[in-house]
Amino acid sequence: FFIGVLIGTEQVMLAVVIAILTGISSAYKTHIKKFANTFSLIEWSGILQLLIITALVLPLLPTTPIDPFGIFIPFDIWLLIILISAIGFVGYFFSKYFCEKRSVLLMSFLGAMVSSVATTTALAERSKKENSNDILLASGVLMAISVQLTRVFLIVILLSEGLSKQLIVPVISMGVVTIGIATVYYSFLGKESKKQTRVNAAVAKSPFEIVPALKFGVLFTITLFTIYFSKKYFGDGGVYFTTVITSIVDVDAIIFTALLSFESNKMDLTLVGNIVAITIIVNNIAKMFYVFFFGSKKFFKILMLPLTLIVFVGIVASIIIM
């Protein structure tokens, strides 16, 4: 009846989609029911909590700044909190239905497509849990960094017609080192990580955890205000300082801005190259802080040397091409 109403109101595409989904659910009703029965009560509760903060809370938040400086947009901050919570949420169910290796690496890859910082934070928080394979989680962080560097490389290629070694050498150098270290870490993973990892319903925790995401949201907000005041009081001379502060939470925004400014002749190639290098180097230094702050001590020790080496290679590559 509802599909007929949609067609009558000329919403044909929505009617077709609902009809297809209805047909699929009818054809696989038994399988869907069996799958739903694998969820515990605490898991259903976690699913509902994520839906509440997404579908009920998010639409109610203002999409415009509520502070006198025009910085704090509740909708954007809450969306970031949802993203970090969702990465951990998806990782929980990956761990339940896939082997541990596949679940962590798949979560890292998909999460880093959106935010490598958020993915690193989620993996670091997971390292505090019992029975976590810290080397595997470290491999996930390295994969997230690899995806991030690949994304930056593609952005540079697509947006910069005046492509130069100043832009790509640091990115490629850090990417090669990251992939190499990740491969070594992955090869050291024990056979236990290949076994199917199931979540014991009796001791299972909720797949939804918002506290780590809230911590990151607070840090992100503080960073936004720092960026604003640095621009206000330092002007054009604060471009490097602004780049450093922005890179703590994001790389895409500042790189997009720098490349577009280069294309419109507002920045020279040397300045853009320096900004790209500083952005990816500082962002990976910031990841060391996130790992230390959100992760276990053992997890930090495992990643400290690789992250330091990645940053060192980026610095050396940037100095050589100057």
Short mmCIF file of N, CA, C and O in Angstrom, two decimals, residues 39-110:
data_model
loop_
_atom_site.label_atom_id
_atom_site.label_comp_id
_atom_site.label_asym_id
_atom_site.label_seq_id
_atom_site.Cartn_x
_atom_site.Cartn_y
_atom_site.Cartn_z
N PHE A 39 22.77 -11.77 17.73
CA PHE A 39 23.02 -10.57 18.52
C PHE A 39 22.54 -10.77 19.95
O PHE A 39 21.44 -11.27 20.18
N SER A 40 23.37 -10.36 20.89
CA SER A 40 22.96 -10.40 22.30
C SER A 40 22.17 -9.14 22.63
O SER A 40 22.13 -8.18 21.85
N LEU A 41 21.55 -9.13 23.81
CA LEU A 41 20.76 -7.98 24.22
C LEU A 41 21.63 -6.72 24.33
O LEU A 41 21.22 -5.62 23.93
N ILE A 42 22.85 -6.88 24.85
CA ILE A 42 23.73 -5.73 25.01
C ILE A 42 24.19 -5.19 23.64
O ILE A 42 24.40 -3.99 23.47
N GLU A 43 24.28 -6.08 22.64
CA GLU A 43 24.64 -5.65 21.29
C GLU A 43 23.49 -4.88 20.64
O GLU A 43 23.70 -3.86 19.99
N TRP A 44 22.26 -5.37 20.83
CA TRP A 44 21.10 -4.64 20.33
C TRP A 44 21.01 -3.26 20.99
O TRP A 44 20.66 -2.27 20.35
N SER A 45 21.32 -3.22 22.27
CA SER A 45 21.31 -1.95 22.99
C SER A 45 22.33 -0.98 22.40
O SER A 45 22.04 0.21 22.23
N GLY A 46 23.52 -1.49 22.07
CA GLY A 46 24.54 -0.66 21.45
C GLY A 46 24.11 -0.13 20.09
O GLY A 46 24.37 1.03 19.75
N ILE A 47 23.45 -0.99 19.30
CA ILE A 47 22.94 -0.57 17.99
C ILE A 47 21.93 0.56 18.14
O ILE A 47 21.98 1.57 17.42
N LEU A 48 21.02 0.41 19.10
CA LEU A 48 20.00 1.44 19.32
C LEU A 48 20.62 2.75 19.80
O LEU A 48 20.19 3.84 19.41
N GLN A 49 21.66 2.65 20.63
CA GLN A 49 22.33 3.87 21.12
C GLN A 49 22.98 4.63 19.96
O GLN A 49 22.91 5.88 19.90
N LEU A 50 23.63 3.89 19.05
CA LEU A 50 24.25 4.55 17.90
C LEU A 50 23.18 5.20 17.01
O LEU A 50 23.38 6.31 16.51
N LEU A 51 22.06 4.52 16.83
CA LEU A 51 20.96 5.08 16.04
C LEU A 51 20.39 6.33 16.69
O LEU A 51 20.03 7.29 16.01
N ILE A 52 20.34 6.33 18.02
CA ILE A 52 19.77 7.48 18.73
C ILE A 52 20.64 8.72 18.52
O ILE A 52 20.14 9.80 18.20
N ILE A 53 21.97 8.57 18.72
CA ILE A 53 22.83 9.75 18.59
C ILE A 53 22.96 10.19 17.14
O ILE A 53 23.34 11.34 16.86
N THR A 54 22.63 9.28 16.20
CA THR A 54 22.72 9.63 14.78
C THR A 54 21.40 10.17 14.24
O THR A 54 21.34 11.29 13.71
N ALA A 55 20.34 9.39 14.39
CA ALA A 55 19.06 9.73 13.76
C ALA A 55 18.23 10.71 14.59
O ALA A 55 17.42 11.45 14.03
N LEU A 56 18.40 10.71 15.91
CA LEU A 56 17.58 11.57 16.75
C LEU A 56 18.31 12.83 17.20
O LEU A 56 17.77 13.93 17.14
N VAL A 57 19.57 12.68 17.65
CA VAL A 57 20.29 13.83 18.18
C VAL A 57 20.86 14.72 17.06
O VAL A 57 20.70 15.94 17.08
N LEU A 58 21.51 14.11 16.07
CA LEU A 58 22.20 14.88 15.03
C LEU A 58 21.28 15.86 14.29
O LEU A 58 21.66 17.03 14.12
N PRO A 59 20.08 15.45 13.84
CA PRO A 59 19.23 16.41 13.10
C PRO A 59 18.78 17.60 13.93
O PRO A 59 18.38 18.63 13.37
N LEU A 60 18.82 17.48 15.25
CA LEU A 60 18.36 18.56 16.11
C LEU A 60 19.43 19.61 16.38
O LEU A 60 19.13 20.70 16.89
N LEU A 61 20.67 19.31 16.04
CA LEU A 61 21.78 20.22 16.35
C LEU A 61 21.89 21.33 15.30
O LEU A 61 21.64 21.10 14.11
N PRO A 62 22.28 22.53 15.73
CA PRO A 62 22.44 23.65 14.79
C PRO A 62 23.54 23.38 13.77
O PRO A 62 24.58 22.83 14.10
N THR A 63 23.29 23.77 12.54
CA THR A 63 24.27 23.60 11.47
C THR A 63 25.04 24.89 11.20
O THR A 63 25.81 24.96 10.24
N THR A 64 24.80 25.89 12.03
CA THR A 64 25.53 27.16 11.93
C THR A 64 26.25 27.43 13.24
O THR A 64 25.87 26.89 14.29
N PRO A 65 27.30 28.24 13.23
CA PRO A 65 28.06 28.53 14.47
C PRO A 65 27.17 29.13 15.55
O PRO A 65 26.28 29.94 15.28
N ILE A 66 27.41 28.74 16.80
CA ILE A 66 26.62 29.25 17.92
C ILE A 66 27.47 30.14 18.84
O ILE A 66 26.97 30.63 19.84
N ASP A 67 28.75 30.33 18.49
CA ASP A 67 29.63 31.16 19.31
C ASP A 67 29.87 32.49 18.59
O ASP A 67 29.66 32.59 17.37
N PRO A 68 30.31 33.52 19.30
CA PRO A 68 30.50 34.83 18.68
C PRO A 68 31.61 34.88 17.64
O PRO A 68 31.66 35.81 16.84
N PHE A 69 32.49 33.87 17.62
CA PHE A 69 33.60 33.87 16.68
C PHE A 69 33.27 33.14 15.38
O PHE A 69 34.04 33.14 14.44
N GLY A 70 32.12 32.45 15.35
CA GLY A 70 31.72 31.70 14.17
C GLY A 70 32.52 30.43 13.95
O GLY A 70 32.80 30.04 12.81
N ILE A 71 32.91 29.77 15.04
CA ILE A 71 33.77 28.60 14.96
C ILE A 71 33.03 27.31 15.29
O ILE A 71 33.10 26.33 14.54
N PHE A 72 32.35 27.32 16.42
CA PHE A 72 31.78 26.08 16.97
C PHE A 72 30.44 25.76 16.31
O PHE A 72 29.43 26.45 16.53
N ILE A 73 30.43 24.72 15.48
CA ILE A 73 29.21 24.24 14.82
C ILE A 73 28.87 22.88 15.42
O ILE A 73 29.52 21.87 15.11
N PRO A 74 27.87 22.81 16.29
CA PRO A 74 27.53 21.56 16.98
C PRO A 74 27.29 20.38 16.03
O PRO A 74 27.70 19.26 16.32
N PHE A 75 26.66 20.62 14.89
CA PHE A 75 26.37 19.54 13.95
C PHE A 75 27.66 18.89 13.47
O PHE A 75 27.77 17.65 13.44
N ASP A 76 28.65 19.69 13.09
CA ASP A 76 29.92 19.16 12.57
C ASP A 76 30.70 18.40 13.64
O ASP A 76 31.26 17.32 13.37
N ILE A 77 30.73 18.94 14.85
CA ILE A 77 31.46 18.28 15.94
C ILE A 77 30.80 16.95 16.29
O ILE A 77 31.48 15.92 16.48
N TRP A 78 29.47 16.95 16.36
CA TRP A 78 28.76 15.72 16.70
C TRP A 78 28.90 14.68 15.59
O TRP A 78 28.96 13.47 15.86
N LEU A 79 28.96 15.13 14.35
CA LEU A 79 29.16 14.22 13.22
C LEU A 79 30.51 13.52 13.34
O LEU A 79 30.64 12.32 13.05
N LEU A 80 31.53 14.26 13.77
CA LEU A 80 32.85 13.67 13.99
C LEU A 80 32.81 12.64 15.11
O LEU A 80 33.40 11.55 15.01
N ILE A 81 32.08 12.94 16.18
CA ILE A 81 31.93 12.00 17.30
C ILE A 81 31.23 10.73 16.83
O ILE A 81 31.62 9.61 17.20
N ILE A 82 30.21 10.87 15.99
CA ILE A 82 29.51 9.72 15.44
C ILE A 82 30.46 8.88 14.59
O ILE A 82 30.46 7.64 14.65
N LEU A 83 31.30 9.54 13.79
CA LEU A 83 32.25 8.83 12.93
C LEU A 83 33.19 7.96 13.74
O LEU A 83 33.38 6.77 13.44
N ILE A 84 33.78 8.52 14.79
CA ILE A 84 34.72 7.76 15.61
C ILE A 84 34.01 6.61 16.32
O ILE A 84 34.52 5.49 16.38
N SER A 85 32.81 6.86 16.83
CA SER A 85 32.04 5.79 17.48
C SER A 85 31.68 4.70 16.49
O SER A 85 31.73 3.51 16.82
N ALA A 86 31.34 5.10 15.25
CA ALA A 86 30.94 4.13 14.24
C ALA A 86 32.11 3.24 13.82
O ALA A 86 31.92 2.05 13.53
N ILE A 87 33.33 3.81 13.77
CA ILE A 87 34.49 3.00 13.40
C ILE A 87 34.71 1.89 14.42
O ILE A 87 34.93 0.73 14.07
N GLY A 88 34.65 2.24 15.71
CA GLY A 88 34.77 1.23 16.75
C GLY A 88 33.61 0.25 16.72
O GLY A 88 33.78 -0.95 16.96
N PHE A 89 32.42 0.74 16.41
CA PHE A 89 31.22 -0.09 16.33
C PHE A 89 31.35 -1.14 15.24
O PHE A 89 31.11 -2.33 15.45
N VAL A 90 31.76 -0.69 14.05
CA VAL A 90 31.94 -1.62 12.93
C VAL A 90 33.06 -2.60 13.23
O VAL A 90 32.95 -3.79 12.92
N GLY A 91 34.14 -2.11 13.85
CA GLY A 91 35.24 -3.00 14.21
C GLY A 91 34.82 -4.10 15.16
O GLY A 91 35.33 -5.23 15.06
N TYR A 92 33.91 -3.80 16.06
CA TYR A 92 33.40 -4.81 17.00
C TYR A 92 32.77 -5.98 16.25
O TYR A 92 33.05 -7.15 16.52
N PHE A 93 31.91 -5.67 15.29
CA PHE A 93 31.21 -6.73 14.56
C PHE A 93 32.10 -7.41 13.53
O PHE A 93 31.91 -8.59 13.22
N PHE A 94 33.09 -6.68 13.00
CA PHE A 94 34.08 -7.34 12.16
C PHE A 94 34.81 -8.42 12.96
O PHE A 94 35.08 -9.52 12.47
N SER A 95 35.16 -8.09 14.20
CA SER A 95 35.86 -9.04 15.07
C SER A 95 34.99 -10.24 15.40
O SER A 95 35.49 -11.34 15.62
N LYS A 96 33.70 -10.02 15.43
CA LYS A 96 32.79 -11.10 15.80
C LYS A 96 32.58 -12.09 14.65
O LYS A 96 32.50 -13.30 14.87
N TYR A 97 32.49 -11.56 13.43
CA TYR A 97 32.11 -12.41 12.31
C TYR A 97 33.27 -12.74 11.36
O TYR A 97 33.11 -13.55 10.45
N PHE A 98 34.41 -12.08 11.54
CA PHE A 98 35.57 -12.38 10.71
C PHE A 98 36.75 -12.74 11.61
O PHE A 98 36.72 -12.49 12.81
N CYS A 99 37.80 -13.30 11.00
CA CYS A 99 39.00 -13.54 11.78
C CYS A 99 39.60 -12.20 12.19
O CYS A 99 39.35 -11.17 11.57
N GLU A 100 40.39 -12.21 13.25
CA GLU A 100 40.87 -10.97 13.82
C GLU A 100 41.70 -10.16 12.84
O GLU A 100 41.60 -8.93 12.77
N LYS A 101 42.53 -10.84 12.07
CA LYS A 101 43.36 -10.13 11.09
C LYS A 101 42.50 -9.35 10.11
O LYS A 101 42.68 -8.15 9.89
N ARG A 102 41.54 -10.05 9.52
CA ARG A 102 40.71 -9.42 8.50
C ARG A 102 39.88 -8.28 9.08
O ARG A 102 39.70 -7.25 8.46
N SER A 103 39.37 -8.49 10.28
CA SER A 103 38.50 -7.47 10.88
C SER A 103 39.26 -6.17 11.14
O SER A 103 38.78 -5.09 10.81
N VAL A 104 40.46 -6.28 11.71
CA VAL A 104 41.23 -5.08 12.03
C VAL A 104 41.70 -4.37 10.77
O VAL A 104 41.57 -3.14 10.64
N LEU A 105 42.23 -5.11 9.82
CA LEU A 105 42.76 -4.50 8.61
C LEU A 105 41.65 -3.92 7.74
O LEU A 105 41.81 -2.84 7.15
N LEU A 106 40.50 -4.61 7.68
CA LEU A 106 39.38 -4.09 6.91
C LEU A 106 38.83 -2.82 7.54
O LEU A 106 38.54 -1.83 6.86
N MET A 107 38.73 -2.82 8.87
CA MET A 107 38.26 -1.63 9.58
C MET A 107 39.24 -0.47 9.37
O MET A 107 38.83 0.68 9.17
N SER A 108 40.53 -0.77 9.41
CA SER A 108 41.54 0.28 9.24
C SER A 108 41.48 0.88 7.84
O SER A 108 41.57 2.10 7.66
N PHE A 109 41.32 0.02 6.85
CA PHE A 109 41.26 0.49 5.47
C PHE A 109 40.04 1.37 5.23
O PHE A 109 40.14 2.49 4.72
N LEU A 110 38.87 0.87 5.62
CA LEU A 110 37.64 1.62 5.40
C LEU A 110 37.60 2.89 6.24
O LEU A 110 37.17 3.94 5.77
#
